[in-house]
Structure formats: structure tokens, C-alpha cells
Short mmCIF file of C-alpha atoms and ligand atoms in Angstrom, two decimals:
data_model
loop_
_atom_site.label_atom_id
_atom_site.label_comp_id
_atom_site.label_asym_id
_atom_site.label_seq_id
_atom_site.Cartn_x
_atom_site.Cartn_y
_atom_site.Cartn_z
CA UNK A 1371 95.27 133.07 90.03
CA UNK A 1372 96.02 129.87 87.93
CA UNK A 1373 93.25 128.70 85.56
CA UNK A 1374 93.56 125.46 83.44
CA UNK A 1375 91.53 124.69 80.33
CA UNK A 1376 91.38 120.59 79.57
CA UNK A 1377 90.29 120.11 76.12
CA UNK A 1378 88.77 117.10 75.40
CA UNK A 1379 89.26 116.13 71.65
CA UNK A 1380 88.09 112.26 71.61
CA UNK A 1381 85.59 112.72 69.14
CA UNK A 1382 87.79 115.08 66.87
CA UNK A 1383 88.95 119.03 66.78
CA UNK A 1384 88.83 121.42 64.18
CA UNK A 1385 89.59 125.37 64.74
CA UNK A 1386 85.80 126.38 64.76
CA UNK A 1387 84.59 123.92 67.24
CA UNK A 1388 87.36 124.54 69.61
CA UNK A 1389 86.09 128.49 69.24
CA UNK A 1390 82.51 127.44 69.60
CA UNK A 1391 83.75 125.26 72.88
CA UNK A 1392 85.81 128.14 74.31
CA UNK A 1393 82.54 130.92 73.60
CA UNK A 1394 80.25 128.32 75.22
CA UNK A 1395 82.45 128.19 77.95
CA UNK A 1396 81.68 132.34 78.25
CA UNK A 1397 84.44 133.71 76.24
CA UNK A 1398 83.05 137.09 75.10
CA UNK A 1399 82.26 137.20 71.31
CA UNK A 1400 83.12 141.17 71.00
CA UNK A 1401 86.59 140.50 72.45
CA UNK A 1402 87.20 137.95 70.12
CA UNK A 1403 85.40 139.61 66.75
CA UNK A 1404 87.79 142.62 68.08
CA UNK A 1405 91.02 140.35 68.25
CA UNK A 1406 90.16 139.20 64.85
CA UNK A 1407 89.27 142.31 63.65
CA UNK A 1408 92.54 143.46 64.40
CA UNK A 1409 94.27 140.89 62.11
CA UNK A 1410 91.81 140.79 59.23
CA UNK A 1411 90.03 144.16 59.27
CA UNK A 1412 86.70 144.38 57.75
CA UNK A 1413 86.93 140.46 56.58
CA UNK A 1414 84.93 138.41 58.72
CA UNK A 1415 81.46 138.13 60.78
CA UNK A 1416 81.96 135.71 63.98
CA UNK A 1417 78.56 134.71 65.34
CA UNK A 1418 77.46 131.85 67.50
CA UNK A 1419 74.64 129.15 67.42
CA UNK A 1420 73.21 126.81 69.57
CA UNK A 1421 72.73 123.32 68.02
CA UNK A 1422 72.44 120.19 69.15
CA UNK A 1423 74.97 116.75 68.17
CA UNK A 1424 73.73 113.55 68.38
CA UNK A 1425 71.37 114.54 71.16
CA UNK A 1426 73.57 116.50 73.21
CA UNK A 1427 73.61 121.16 73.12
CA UNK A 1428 76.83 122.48 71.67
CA UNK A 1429 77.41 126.43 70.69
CA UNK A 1430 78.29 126.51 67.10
CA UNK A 1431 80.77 129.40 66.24
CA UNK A 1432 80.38 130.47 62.71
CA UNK A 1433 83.03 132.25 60.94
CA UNK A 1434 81.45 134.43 57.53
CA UNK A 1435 84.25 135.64 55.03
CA UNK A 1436 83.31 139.10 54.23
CA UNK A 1437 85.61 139.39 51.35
CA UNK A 1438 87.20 136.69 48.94
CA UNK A 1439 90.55 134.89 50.28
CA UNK A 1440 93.14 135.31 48.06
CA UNK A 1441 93.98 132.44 46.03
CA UNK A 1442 97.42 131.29 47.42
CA UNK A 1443 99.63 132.40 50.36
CA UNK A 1444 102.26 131.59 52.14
CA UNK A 1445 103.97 131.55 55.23
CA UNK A 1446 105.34 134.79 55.08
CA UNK A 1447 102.45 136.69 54.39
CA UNK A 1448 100.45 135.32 56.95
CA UNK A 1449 103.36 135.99 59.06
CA UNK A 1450 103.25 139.73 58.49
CA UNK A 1451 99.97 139.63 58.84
CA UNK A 1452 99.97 137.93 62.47
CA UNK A 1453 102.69 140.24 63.83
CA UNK A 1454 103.04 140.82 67.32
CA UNK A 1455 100.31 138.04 68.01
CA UNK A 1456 102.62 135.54 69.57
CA UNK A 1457 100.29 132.74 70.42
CA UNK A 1458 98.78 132.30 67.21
CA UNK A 1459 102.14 133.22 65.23
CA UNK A 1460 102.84 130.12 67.28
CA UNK A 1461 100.44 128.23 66.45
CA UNK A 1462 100.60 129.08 62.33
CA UNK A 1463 104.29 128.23 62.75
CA UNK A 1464 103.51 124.65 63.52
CA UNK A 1465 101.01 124.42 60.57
CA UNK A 1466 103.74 125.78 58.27
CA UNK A 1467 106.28 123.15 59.55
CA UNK A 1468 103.78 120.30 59.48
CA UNK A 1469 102.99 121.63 55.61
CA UNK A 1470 106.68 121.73 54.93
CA UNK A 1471 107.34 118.37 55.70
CA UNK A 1472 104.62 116.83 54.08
CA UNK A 1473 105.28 118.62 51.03
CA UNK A 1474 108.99 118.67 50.68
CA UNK A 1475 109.53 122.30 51.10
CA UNK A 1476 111.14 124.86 53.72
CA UNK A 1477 107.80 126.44 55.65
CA UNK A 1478 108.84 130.31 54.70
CA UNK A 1479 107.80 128.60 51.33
CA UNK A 1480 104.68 126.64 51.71
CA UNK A 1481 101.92 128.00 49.91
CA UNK A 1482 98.54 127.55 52.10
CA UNK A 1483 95.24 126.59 50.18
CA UNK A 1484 92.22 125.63 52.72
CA UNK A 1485 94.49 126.16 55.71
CA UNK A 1486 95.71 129.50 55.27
CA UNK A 1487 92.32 130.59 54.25
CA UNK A 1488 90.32 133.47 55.82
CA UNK A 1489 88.30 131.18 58.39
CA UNK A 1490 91.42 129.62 59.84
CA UNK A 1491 93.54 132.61 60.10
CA UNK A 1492 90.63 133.65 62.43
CA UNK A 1493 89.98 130.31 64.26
CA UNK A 1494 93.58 131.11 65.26
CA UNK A 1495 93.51 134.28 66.39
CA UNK A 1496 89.93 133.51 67.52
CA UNK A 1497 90.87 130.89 69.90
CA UNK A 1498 93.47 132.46 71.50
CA UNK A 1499 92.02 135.48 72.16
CA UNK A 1500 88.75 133.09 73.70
CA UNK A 1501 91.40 131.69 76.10
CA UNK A 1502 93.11 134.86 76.79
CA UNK A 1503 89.38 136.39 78.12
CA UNK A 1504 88.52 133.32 80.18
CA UNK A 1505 91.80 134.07 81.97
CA UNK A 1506 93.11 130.80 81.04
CA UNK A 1507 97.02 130.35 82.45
CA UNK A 1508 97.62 126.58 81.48
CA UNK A 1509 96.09 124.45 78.96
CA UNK A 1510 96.05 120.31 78.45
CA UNK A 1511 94.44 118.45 76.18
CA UNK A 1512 93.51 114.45 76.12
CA UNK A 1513 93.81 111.76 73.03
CA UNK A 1514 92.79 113.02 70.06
CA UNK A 1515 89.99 111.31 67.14
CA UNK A 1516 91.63 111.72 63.88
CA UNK A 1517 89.28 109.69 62.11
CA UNK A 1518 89.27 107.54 58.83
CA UNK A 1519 88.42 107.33 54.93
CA UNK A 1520 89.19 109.78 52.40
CA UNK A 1521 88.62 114.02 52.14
CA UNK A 1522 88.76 116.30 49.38
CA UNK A 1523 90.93 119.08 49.54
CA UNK A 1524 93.21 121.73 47.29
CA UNK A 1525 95.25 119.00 46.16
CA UNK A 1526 92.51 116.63 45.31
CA UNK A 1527 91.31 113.49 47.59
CA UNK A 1528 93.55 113.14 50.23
CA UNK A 1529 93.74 109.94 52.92
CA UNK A 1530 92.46 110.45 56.58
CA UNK A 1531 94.04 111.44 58.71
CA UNK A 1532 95.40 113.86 56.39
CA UNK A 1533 98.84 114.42 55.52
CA UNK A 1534 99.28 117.32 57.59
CA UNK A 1535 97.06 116.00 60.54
CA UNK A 1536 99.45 112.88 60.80
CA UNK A 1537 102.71 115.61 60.86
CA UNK A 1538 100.98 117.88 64.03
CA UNK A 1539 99.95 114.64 65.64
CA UNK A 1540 104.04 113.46 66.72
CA UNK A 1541 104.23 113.16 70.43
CA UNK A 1542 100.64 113.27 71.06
CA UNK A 1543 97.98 110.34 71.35
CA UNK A 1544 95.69 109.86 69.00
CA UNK A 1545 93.46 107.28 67.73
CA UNK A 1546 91.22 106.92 64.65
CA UNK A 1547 88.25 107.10 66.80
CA UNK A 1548 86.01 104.94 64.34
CA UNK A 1549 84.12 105.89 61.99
CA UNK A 1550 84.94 106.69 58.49
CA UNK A 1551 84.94 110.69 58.52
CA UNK A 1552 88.03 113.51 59.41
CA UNK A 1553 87.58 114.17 63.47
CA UNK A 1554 90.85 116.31 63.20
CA UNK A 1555 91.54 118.91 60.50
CA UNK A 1556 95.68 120.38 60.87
CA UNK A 1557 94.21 123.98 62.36
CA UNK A 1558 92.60 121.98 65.36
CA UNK A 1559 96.01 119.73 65.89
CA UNK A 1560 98.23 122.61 65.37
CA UNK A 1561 96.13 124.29 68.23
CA UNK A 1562 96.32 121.29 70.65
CA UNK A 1563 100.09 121.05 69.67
CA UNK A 1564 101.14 124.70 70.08
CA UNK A 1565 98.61 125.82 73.01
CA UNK A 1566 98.38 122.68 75.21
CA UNK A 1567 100.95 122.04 77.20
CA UNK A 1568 100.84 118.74 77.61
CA UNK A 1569 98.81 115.34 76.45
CA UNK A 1570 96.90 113.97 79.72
CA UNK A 1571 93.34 112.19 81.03
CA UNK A 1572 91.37 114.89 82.70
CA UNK A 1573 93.77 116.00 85.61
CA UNK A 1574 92.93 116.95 88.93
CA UNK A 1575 91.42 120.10 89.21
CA UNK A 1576 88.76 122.11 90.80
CA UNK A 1577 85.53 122.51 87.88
CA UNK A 1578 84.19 125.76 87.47
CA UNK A 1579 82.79 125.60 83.93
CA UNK A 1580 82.34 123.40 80.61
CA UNK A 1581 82.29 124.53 77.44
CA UNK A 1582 80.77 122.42 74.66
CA UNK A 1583 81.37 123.35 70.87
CA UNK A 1584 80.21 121.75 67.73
CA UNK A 1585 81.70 120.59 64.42
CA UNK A 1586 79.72 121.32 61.34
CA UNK A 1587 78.52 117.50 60.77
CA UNK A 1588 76.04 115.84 62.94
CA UNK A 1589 76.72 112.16 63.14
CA UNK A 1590 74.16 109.75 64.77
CA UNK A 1591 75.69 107.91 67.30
CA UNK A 1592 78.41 110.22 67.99
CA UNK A 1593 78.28 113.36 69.35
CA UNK A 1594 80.60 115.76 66.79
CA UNK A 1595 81.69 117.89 69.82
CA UNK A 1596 84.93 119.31 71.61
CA UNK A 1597 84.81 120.05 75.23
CA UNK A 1598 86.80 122.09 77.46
CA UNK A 1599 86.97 121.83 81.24
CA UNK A 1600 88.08 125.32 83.20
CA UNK A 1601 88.87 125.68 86.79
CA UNK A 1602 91.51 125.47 89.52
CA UNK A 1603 94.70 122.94 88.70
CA UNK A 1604 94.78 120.80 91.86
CA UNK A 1605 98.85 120.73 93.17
CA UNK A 1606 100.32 117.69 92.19
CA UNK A 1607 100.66 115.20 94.43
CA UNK A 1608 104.34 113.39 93.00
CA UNK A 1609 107.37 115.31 93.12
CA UNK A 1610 110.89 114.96 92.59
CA UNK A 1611 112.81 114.32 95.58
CA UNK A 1612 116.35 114.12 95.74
CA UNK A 1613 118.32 111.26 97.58
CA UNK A 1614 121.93 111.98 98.94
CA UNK A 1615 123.84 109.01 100.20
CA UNK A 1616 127.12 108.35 101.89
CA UNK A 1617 128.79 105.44 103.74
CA UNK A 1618 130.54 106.57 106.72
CA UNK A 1619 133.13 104.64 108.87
CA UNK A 1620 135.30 106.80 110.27
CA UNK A 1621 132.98 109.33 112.08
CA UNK A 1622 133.45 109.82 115.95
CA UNK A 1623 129.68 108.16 116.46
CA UNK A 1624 128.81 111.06 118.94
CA UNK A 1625 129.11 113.48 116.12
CA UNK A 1626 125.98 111.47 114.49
CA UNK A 1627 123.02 113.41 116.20
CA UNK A 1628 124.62 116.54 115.40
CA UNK A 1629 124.90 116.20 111.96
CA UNK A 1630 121.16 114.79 111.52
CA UNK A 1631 120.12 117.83 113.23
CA UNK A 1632 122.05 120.49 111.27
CA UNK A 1633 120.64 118.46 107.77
CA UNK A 1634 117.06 118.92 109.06
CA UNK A 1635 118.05 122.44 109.85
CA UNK A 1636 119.53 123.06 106.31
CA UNK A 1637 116.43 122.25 104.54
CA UNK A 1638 116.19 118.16 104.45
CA UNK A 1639 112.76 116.76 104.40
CA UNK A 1640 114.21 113.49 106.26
CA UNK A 1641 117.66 112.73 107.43
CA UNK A 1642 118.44 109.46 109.00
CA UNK A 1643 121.35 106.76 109.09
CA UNK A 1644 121.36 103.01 108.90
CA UNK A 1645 123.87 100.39 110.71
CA UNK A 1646 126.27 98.40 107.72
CA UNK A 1647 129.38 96.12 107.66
CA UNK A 1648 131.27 98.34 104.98
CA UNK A 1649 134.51 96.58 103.10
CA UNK A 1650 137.23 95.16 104.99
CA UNK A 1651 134.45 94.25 107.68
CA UNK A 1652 134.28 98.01 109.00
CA UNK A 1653 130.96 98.36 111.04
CA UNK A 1654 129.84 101.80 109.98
CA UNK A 1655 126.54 103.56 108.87
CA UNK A 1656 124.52 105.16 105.81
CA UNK A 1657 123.85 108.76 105.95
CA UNK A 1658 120.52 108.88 103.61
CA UNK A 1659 119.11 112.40 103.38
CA UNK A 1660 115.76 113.25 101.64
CA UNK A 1661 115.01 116.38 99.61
CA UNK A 1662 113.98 118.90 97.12
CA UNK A 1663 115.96 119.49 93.75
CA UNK A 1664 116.45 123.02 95.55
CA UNK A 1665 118.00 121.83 98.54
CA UNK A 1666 120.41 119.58 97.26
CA UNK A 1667 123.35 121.80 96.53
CA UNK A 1668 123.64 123.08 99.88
CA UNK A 1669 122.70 119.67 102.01
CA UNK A 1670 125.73 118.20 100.22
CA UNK A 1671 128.02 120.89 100.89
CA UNK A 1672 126.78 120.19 104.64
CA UNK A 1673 127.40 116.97 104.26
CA UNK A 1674 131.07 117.18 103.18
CA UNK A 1675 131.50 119.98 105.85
CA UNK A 1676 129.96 117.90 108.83
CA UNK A 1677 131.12 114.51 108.26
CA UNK A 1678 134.38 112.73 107.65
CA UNK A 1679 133.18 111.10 103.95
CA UNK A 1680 135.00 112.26 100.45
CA UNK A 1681 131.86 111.20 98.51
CA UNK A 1682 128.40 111.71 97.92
CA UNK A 1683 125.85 109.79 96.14
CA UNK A 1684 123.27 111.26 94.77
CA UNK A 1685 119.95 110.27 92.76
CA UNK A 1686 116.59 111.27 91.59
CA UNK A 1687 113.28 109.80 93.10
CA UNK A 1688 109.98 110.75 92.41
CA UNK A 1689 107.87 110.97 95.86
CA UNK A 1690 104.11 110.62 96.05
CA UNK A 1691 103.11 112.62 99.38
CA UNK A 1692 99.46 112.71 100.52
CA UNK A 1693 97.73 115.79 100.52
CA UNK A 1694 97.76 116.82 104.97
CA UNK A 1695 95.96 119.05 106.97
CA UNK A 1696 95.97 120.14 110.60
CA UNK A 1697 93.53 120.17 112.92
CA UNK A 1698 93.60 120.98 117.27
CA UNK A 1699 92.07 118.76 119.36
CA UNK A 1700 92.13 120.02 123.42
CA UNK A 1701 93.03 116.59 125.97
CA UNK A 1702 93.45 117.49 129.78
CA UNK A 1703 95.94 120.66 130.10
CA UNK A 1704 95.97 121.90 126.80
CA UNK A 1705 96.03 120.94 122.98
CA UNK A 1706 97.41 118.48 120.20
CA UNK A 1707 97.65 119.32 116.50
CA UNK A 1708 96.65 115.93 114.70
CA UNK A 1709 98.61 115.45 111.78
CA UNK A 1710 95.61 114.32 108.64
CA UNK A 1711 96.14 112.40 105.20
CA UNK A 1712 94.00 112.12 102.56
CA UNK A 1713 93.50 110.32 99.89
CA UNK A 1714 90.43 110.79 97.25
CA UNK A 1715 89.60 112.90 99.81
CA UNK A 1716 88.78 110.24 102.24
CA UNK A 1717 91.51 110.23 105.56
CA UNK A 1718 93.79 107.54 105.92
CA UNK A 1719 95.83 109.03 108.66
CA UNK A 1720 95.44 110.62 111.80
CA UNK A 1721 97.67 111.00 114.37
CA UNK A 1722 98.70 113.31 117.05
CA UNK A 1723 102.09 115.19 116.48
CA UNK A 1724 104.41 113.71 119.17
CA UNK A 1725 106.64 116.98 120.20
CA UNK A 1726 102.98 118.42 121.12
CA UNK A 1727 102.01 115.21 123.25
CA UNK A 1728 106.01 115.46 124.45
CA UNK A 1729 105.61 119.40 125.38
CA UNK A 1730 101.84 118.54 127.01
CA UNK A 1731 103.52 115.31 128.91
CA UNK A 1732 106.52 117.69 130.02
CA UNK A 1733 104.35 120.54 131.11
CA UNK A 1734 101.38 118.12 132.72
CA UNK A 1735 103.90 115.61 134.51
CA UNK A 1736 101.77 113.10 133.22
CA UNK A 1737 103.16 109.88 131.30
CA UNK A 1738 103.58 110.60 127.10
CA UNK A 1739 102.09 107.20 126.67
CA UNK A 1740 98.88 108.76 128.43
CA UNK A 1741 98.61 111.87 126.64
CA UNK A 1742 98.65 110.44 123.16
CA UNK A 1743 96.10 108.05 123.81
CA UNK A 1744 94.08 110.60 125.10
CA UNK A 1745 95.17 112.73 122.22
CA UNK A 1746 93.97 110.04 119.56
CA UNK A 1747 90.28 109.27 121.79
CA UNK A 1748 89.90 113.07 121.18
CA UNK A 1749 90.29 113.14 117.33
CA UNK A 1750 88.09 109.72 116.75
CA UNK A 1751 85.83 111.78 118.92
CA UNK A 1752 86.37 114.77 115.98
CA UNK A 1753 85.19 112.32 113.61
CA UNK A 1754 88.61 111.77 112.31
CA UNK A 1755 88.65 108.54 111.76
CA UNK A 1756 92.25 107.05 110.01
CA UNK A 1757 91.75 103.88 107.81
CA UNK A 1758 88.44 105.59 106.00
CA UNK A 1759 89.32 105.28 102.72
CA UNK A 1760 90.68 101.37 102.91
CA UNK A 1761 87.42 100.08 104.06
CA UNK A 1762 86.70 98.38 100.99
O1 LIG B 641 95.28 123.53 52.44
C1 LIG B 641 96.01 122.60 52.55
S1 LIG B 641 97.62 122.70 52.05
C2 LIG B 641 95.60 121.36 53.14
C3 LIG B 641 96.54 120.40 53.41
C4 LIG B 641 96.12 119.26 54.02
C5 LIG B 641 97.13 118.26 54.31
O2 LIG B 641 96.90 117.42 55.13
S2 LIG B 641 98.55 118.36 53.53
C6 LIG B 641 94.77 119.07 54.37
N1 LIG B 641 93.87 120.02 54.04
C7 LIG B 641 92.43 119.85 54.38
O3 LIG B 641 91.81 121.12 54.40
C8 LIG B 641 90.65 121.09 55.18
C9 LIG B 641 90.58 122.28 56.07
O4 LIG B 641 91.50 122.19 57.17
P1 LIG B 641 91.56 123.30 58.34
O5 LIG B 641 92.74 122.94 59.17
O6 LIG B 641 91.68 124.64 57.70
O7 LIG B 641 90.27 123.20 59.10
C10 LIG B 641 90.70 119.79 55.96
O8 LIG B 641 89.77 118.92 55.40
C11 LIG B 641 92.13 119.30 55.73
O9 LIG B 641 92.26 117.93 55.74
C12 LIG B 641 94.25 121.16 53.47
NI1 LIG B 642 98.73 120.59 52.43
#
């Protein structure tokens, strides 16, 4: 089963209130004390409080050192020391890079002060072992609130966003977010950038819990929160289709039914042809056939085998299809399935499939033209009512 995690970072991440967000959200606190037990034996208490932020109830994850951090590290020892924890290897690799660049030497070398210190090395693994528990499979995160104004740091006062922040924020959207404090420290970015998948609004998914976790500053006005949103990813809507074209004028026309037929057969969602005056004023016709990225290797070969043309067209579409359903509805002498579409969940179409009303007419002797009315008084009887959802 697929469960997504949206994190919402408009008012700012940092490692610990991505943990707190993630524990809220019923992440066990053993299993993730254990994970980071495992990494950093003996060196840190993980505990949880609830607080509130400008008004609203956040869980507060607290992360004790146990022992003193040693002064400087780098790269490579917090490498060894994540071994064979992929996901936050992953996501210490970024904050190495992002280091690098900003200070002009190759990440194996980069000596970590506040970042590489105890509490982040178990943010890390914290977090990912939060999301591992919750069974998360995907993750997605929104814009992110850097912030503004000045921080102190290792290497003295530093602009905000921070050097590092500004590095683990390319190809994401950010903003400043107001304000004149840090939102985003580099261990919260480097987790959006190495754990989320992609940078997206809340998408469309099925809620089954919210998790609310605080930062350690509580601004008036503002609530100094991250949230993350778990449940079901709803199927996209938009796909990519595939669009095969050829212009045909040499085809015995009787062949033309045929070859529609066999495309639908082979896998085309739609196959249909259209009347043109071709060069040298040859009436002829456009084969157009409709499908998935899947299906287009062997529709073309079709094609080439079941038509007269030495050329195919092809191009990439994206298609928006409405979610459908089925239901029965029973008219005299037996049943039609009506085909439904919905939009926001409201139908906007409803109509009987025509090679039921075609079978029904056959089979009945009665006229189509009778059957499908009768067909569509039965589903507004149903309640299913097309048009619904453009009523204003
Ligand atoms: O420790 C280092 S090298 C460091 C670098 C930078 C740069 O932007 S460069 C920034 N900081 C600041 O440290 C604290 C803690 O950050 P966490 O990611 O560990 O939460 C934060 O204020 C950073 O701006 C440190
Ligand atoms: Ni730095």
C-alpha cells in the first residue's frame, strides 16, 4: 500500500521540527531513539513535548547530547559513521555538497561545525527512521520560508538565508516568508531536498493524519510550525499519451475499417481517420491513433504492417481524463451500464454505453433510439444527474 507524506514548510523547517511533525503524526519514539541509537550509541536522549506556537498545539521533539560533540568533523567521518543507512547517508551527502560549494572545497573535505553536530546527525537519522515507521512510500513537500536578517554561527554572523540554506534551496521554491528570523536551517533543506520527491501545493490525496511539529522560537503572529499530511496519493488524473500520425493516399479505402479495428485491438485508446486533399490534389485521409508511451512501439509496427504509408509521425501529448465509474441501470428486457465522469467529485457525464443499448435493441427488436432514451430516464431516475458540477 502507497502512503504519501506532504510536508508543509511555509513557515520554515529545521531537522527537529520536521521530527517533532513526523512523532506527532504517531511515529513511535522507541523506534526512532533505537535507529539513533544505532548510529550514535549511548549519545543522545530523544523526548517529545507538547507546546503550543502562536496559539496553535505542536509536539516538540527534543534532542539531549549525552556526551560532548567533537570539535570538528568531516564528511568522511560522518560517513563511516552513517554506513549502511542509505536515506540519511543521502541526505548528509547533500549537506556536504551544499557546504562544499559554499566554501570552496571538495565535500570528502568539508569540516562540519553546527551541522555535523550530535543533534543533527540524529535529526537525520531521526527523521528517516519516523517516516520509515509511519510506512511512508512517497514524500512531497510545498514552498519553503527561508526567512531574513542575520544568524550567528561557527564562522561568525552569517546572512539569512544562510550560505548553505541558499545552496540546498536550487530547484525548489522558496520565499523569505517575512519576518526577520532563519525559517530554514541547511539540515531541514537538505531533508526536503534529498527525501521529497518533488516541490508541489498539497496534491490530491486521501487524509488520514496530520502531524504538527514545532521550532524552538515562538513568534507572535506566526505559528513556528512544520506540518505533514499522510494518507492515500489520489492517481493522477494527466497522463502522457502518445499521438501516431500518417497521411495515407494510396490505401484500397475498404481496407480502412480493418485497420481501425486491428489498432483498437493492439492496444490504442482511440483510432480514427480524417478526409484531406494531400499534395498534388490527392484526396486521401489521416490515420490519427491515440495511446500510452507503452503501446506505441507495437501500434506503429501495426501501422506500417496494415497500411500502405512509409512514415509515421509521432508526438507526445499530455491527456487529462476524468476520473469514471460504472454503474447498471435495468430498462425493459434487461440492463445498461452508464458510463460516469467526475470532476471534484461532482458528475459531469452520464451516459448509457451504446453496444449495451445496441445488444438490448438487437435482442428486444425494439428501435436503439428507444432504448437509450429509456436507458438515460433510468439513470436521472438513479440520481445521476450529468451537468452537476457546471451549475454555477
Ligand atoms: O556548521 C556550519 S558549517 C554552518 C554553516 C552554515 C552555512 O550556511 S555555510 C550555517 N550554519 C548555521 O548553523 C545553524 C544550525 O543548522 P542546522 O542545519 O544544524 O540546524 C543554523 O543557524 C545554520 O544557519 C552552520
Ligand atoms: Ni558552513
Amino acid at each position: 500500500m502507497s502512503r504519501h507524506a506532504w510536508i508543509d514548510a511555509s513557515a520554515g523547517v529545521a531537522g527537529d521540527m520536521l521530527l517533532g511533525a513526523l512523532l506527532d503524526a504517531g511515529a513511535s519514539l522507541e523506534v526512532v531513539q533505537r535507529a539513533v541509537d544505532a548510529v550514535l550509541p549511548d549519545s543522545i536522549a530523544l523526548s517529545a513535548a507538547t507546546v503550543t506556537r502562536a496559539g496553535l498545539r505542536a509536539l516538540k521533539a527534543e534532542v539531549t547530547p549525552l556526551v560532548a560533540a567533537p570539535p570538528h568533523r568531516t564528511w568522511r567521518d560522518i560517513r563511516a559513521l552513517l554506513d549502511g543507512s542509505g536515506d540519511a547517508l543521502a541526505v548528509f551527502e547533500r549537506l556536504a555538497e551544499a557546504e562544499g560549494r559554499v566554501h570552496g572545497v571538495d565535500a570528502d573535505e568539508v569540516h562540519f561545525h553546527e551541522v555535523g553536530a550530535l543533534d543533527s546527525v540524529a535529526d537525520i537519522v531521526g527523521v528517516c527512521a519516523a517516516l520509515r515507521d509511519l510506512g511512508v512510500t512517497s514524500v512531497s513537500a510545498g514552498e519553503v520560508a527561508l526567512g531574513a536578517g542575520r544568524v550567528r554561527t561557527a564562522h561568525g554572523e552569517l546572512p539569512v538565508p544562510a550560505p548553505a540554506v541558499l545552496e540546498l534551496s536550487r530547484g525548489w521554491r522558496v520565499t523569505s516568508g517575512g519576518g526577520s528570523n532563519e525559517l530554514a536551517t541547511p539540515t531541514g533543506l537538505a531533508l526536503i531536498q534529498a527525501l521529497a520527491g518533488r516541490c508541489e501545493d498539497l496534491p490530491p490525496m486521501t487524509v488520514d493524519t496530520v502531524g504538527v511539529g514545532a521550532g524552538g522560537r515562538d513568534t507572535p503572529g506566526r505559528a513556528n510550525v512544520v506540518r505533514v499530511v499522510l494518507g492515500a496519493p489520489v492517481p493522477s488524473t494527466s497522463a502522457q499519451s502518445v499521438v501516431l500520425e500518417a497521411n495515407v493516399d494510396d490505401l484500397d479505402p475498404r481496407l480502412w475499417p480493418g485497420v481501425l479495428t486491428g489498432l483498437l485491438a493492439e492496444g490504442a485508446d482511440d483510432a480514427w481517420l480524417v478526409p484531406i486533399l494531400m499534395k498534388k490534389g490527392r484526396p486521401a485521409h489521416t490515420l490519427t491513433v491515440l495511446c500510452t508511451p507503452e503501446r506505441a512501439a507495437a501500434l506503429r509496427t501495426r501501422i506500417f504492417r496494415d497500411t500502405s504509408t512509409l512514415g509515421v509521425r509521432e508526438s507526445s501529448r499530455t491527456k487529462t481524463a476524468l476520473p469514471r465509474a460504472f454503474r447498471e441501470v435495468t430498462v425493459a428486457g434487461g440492463t445498461v451500464a452508464i458510463k460516469i465522469g467526475y470532476a471534484d467529485g461532482l458528475i459531469t457525464q452520464a451516459m448509457p454505453e451504446f453496444a449495451d443499448v445496441a445488444a438490448l435493441a438487437a435482442g428486444t427488436g425494439r428501435p436503439e433510439r428507444v432504448v437509450l432514451q429509456e436507458a438515460l430516464a433510468a439513470a436521472t431516475a438513479a440520481g445521476l444527474i450529468a451537468g452537476l458540477a457546471w451549475a454555477g
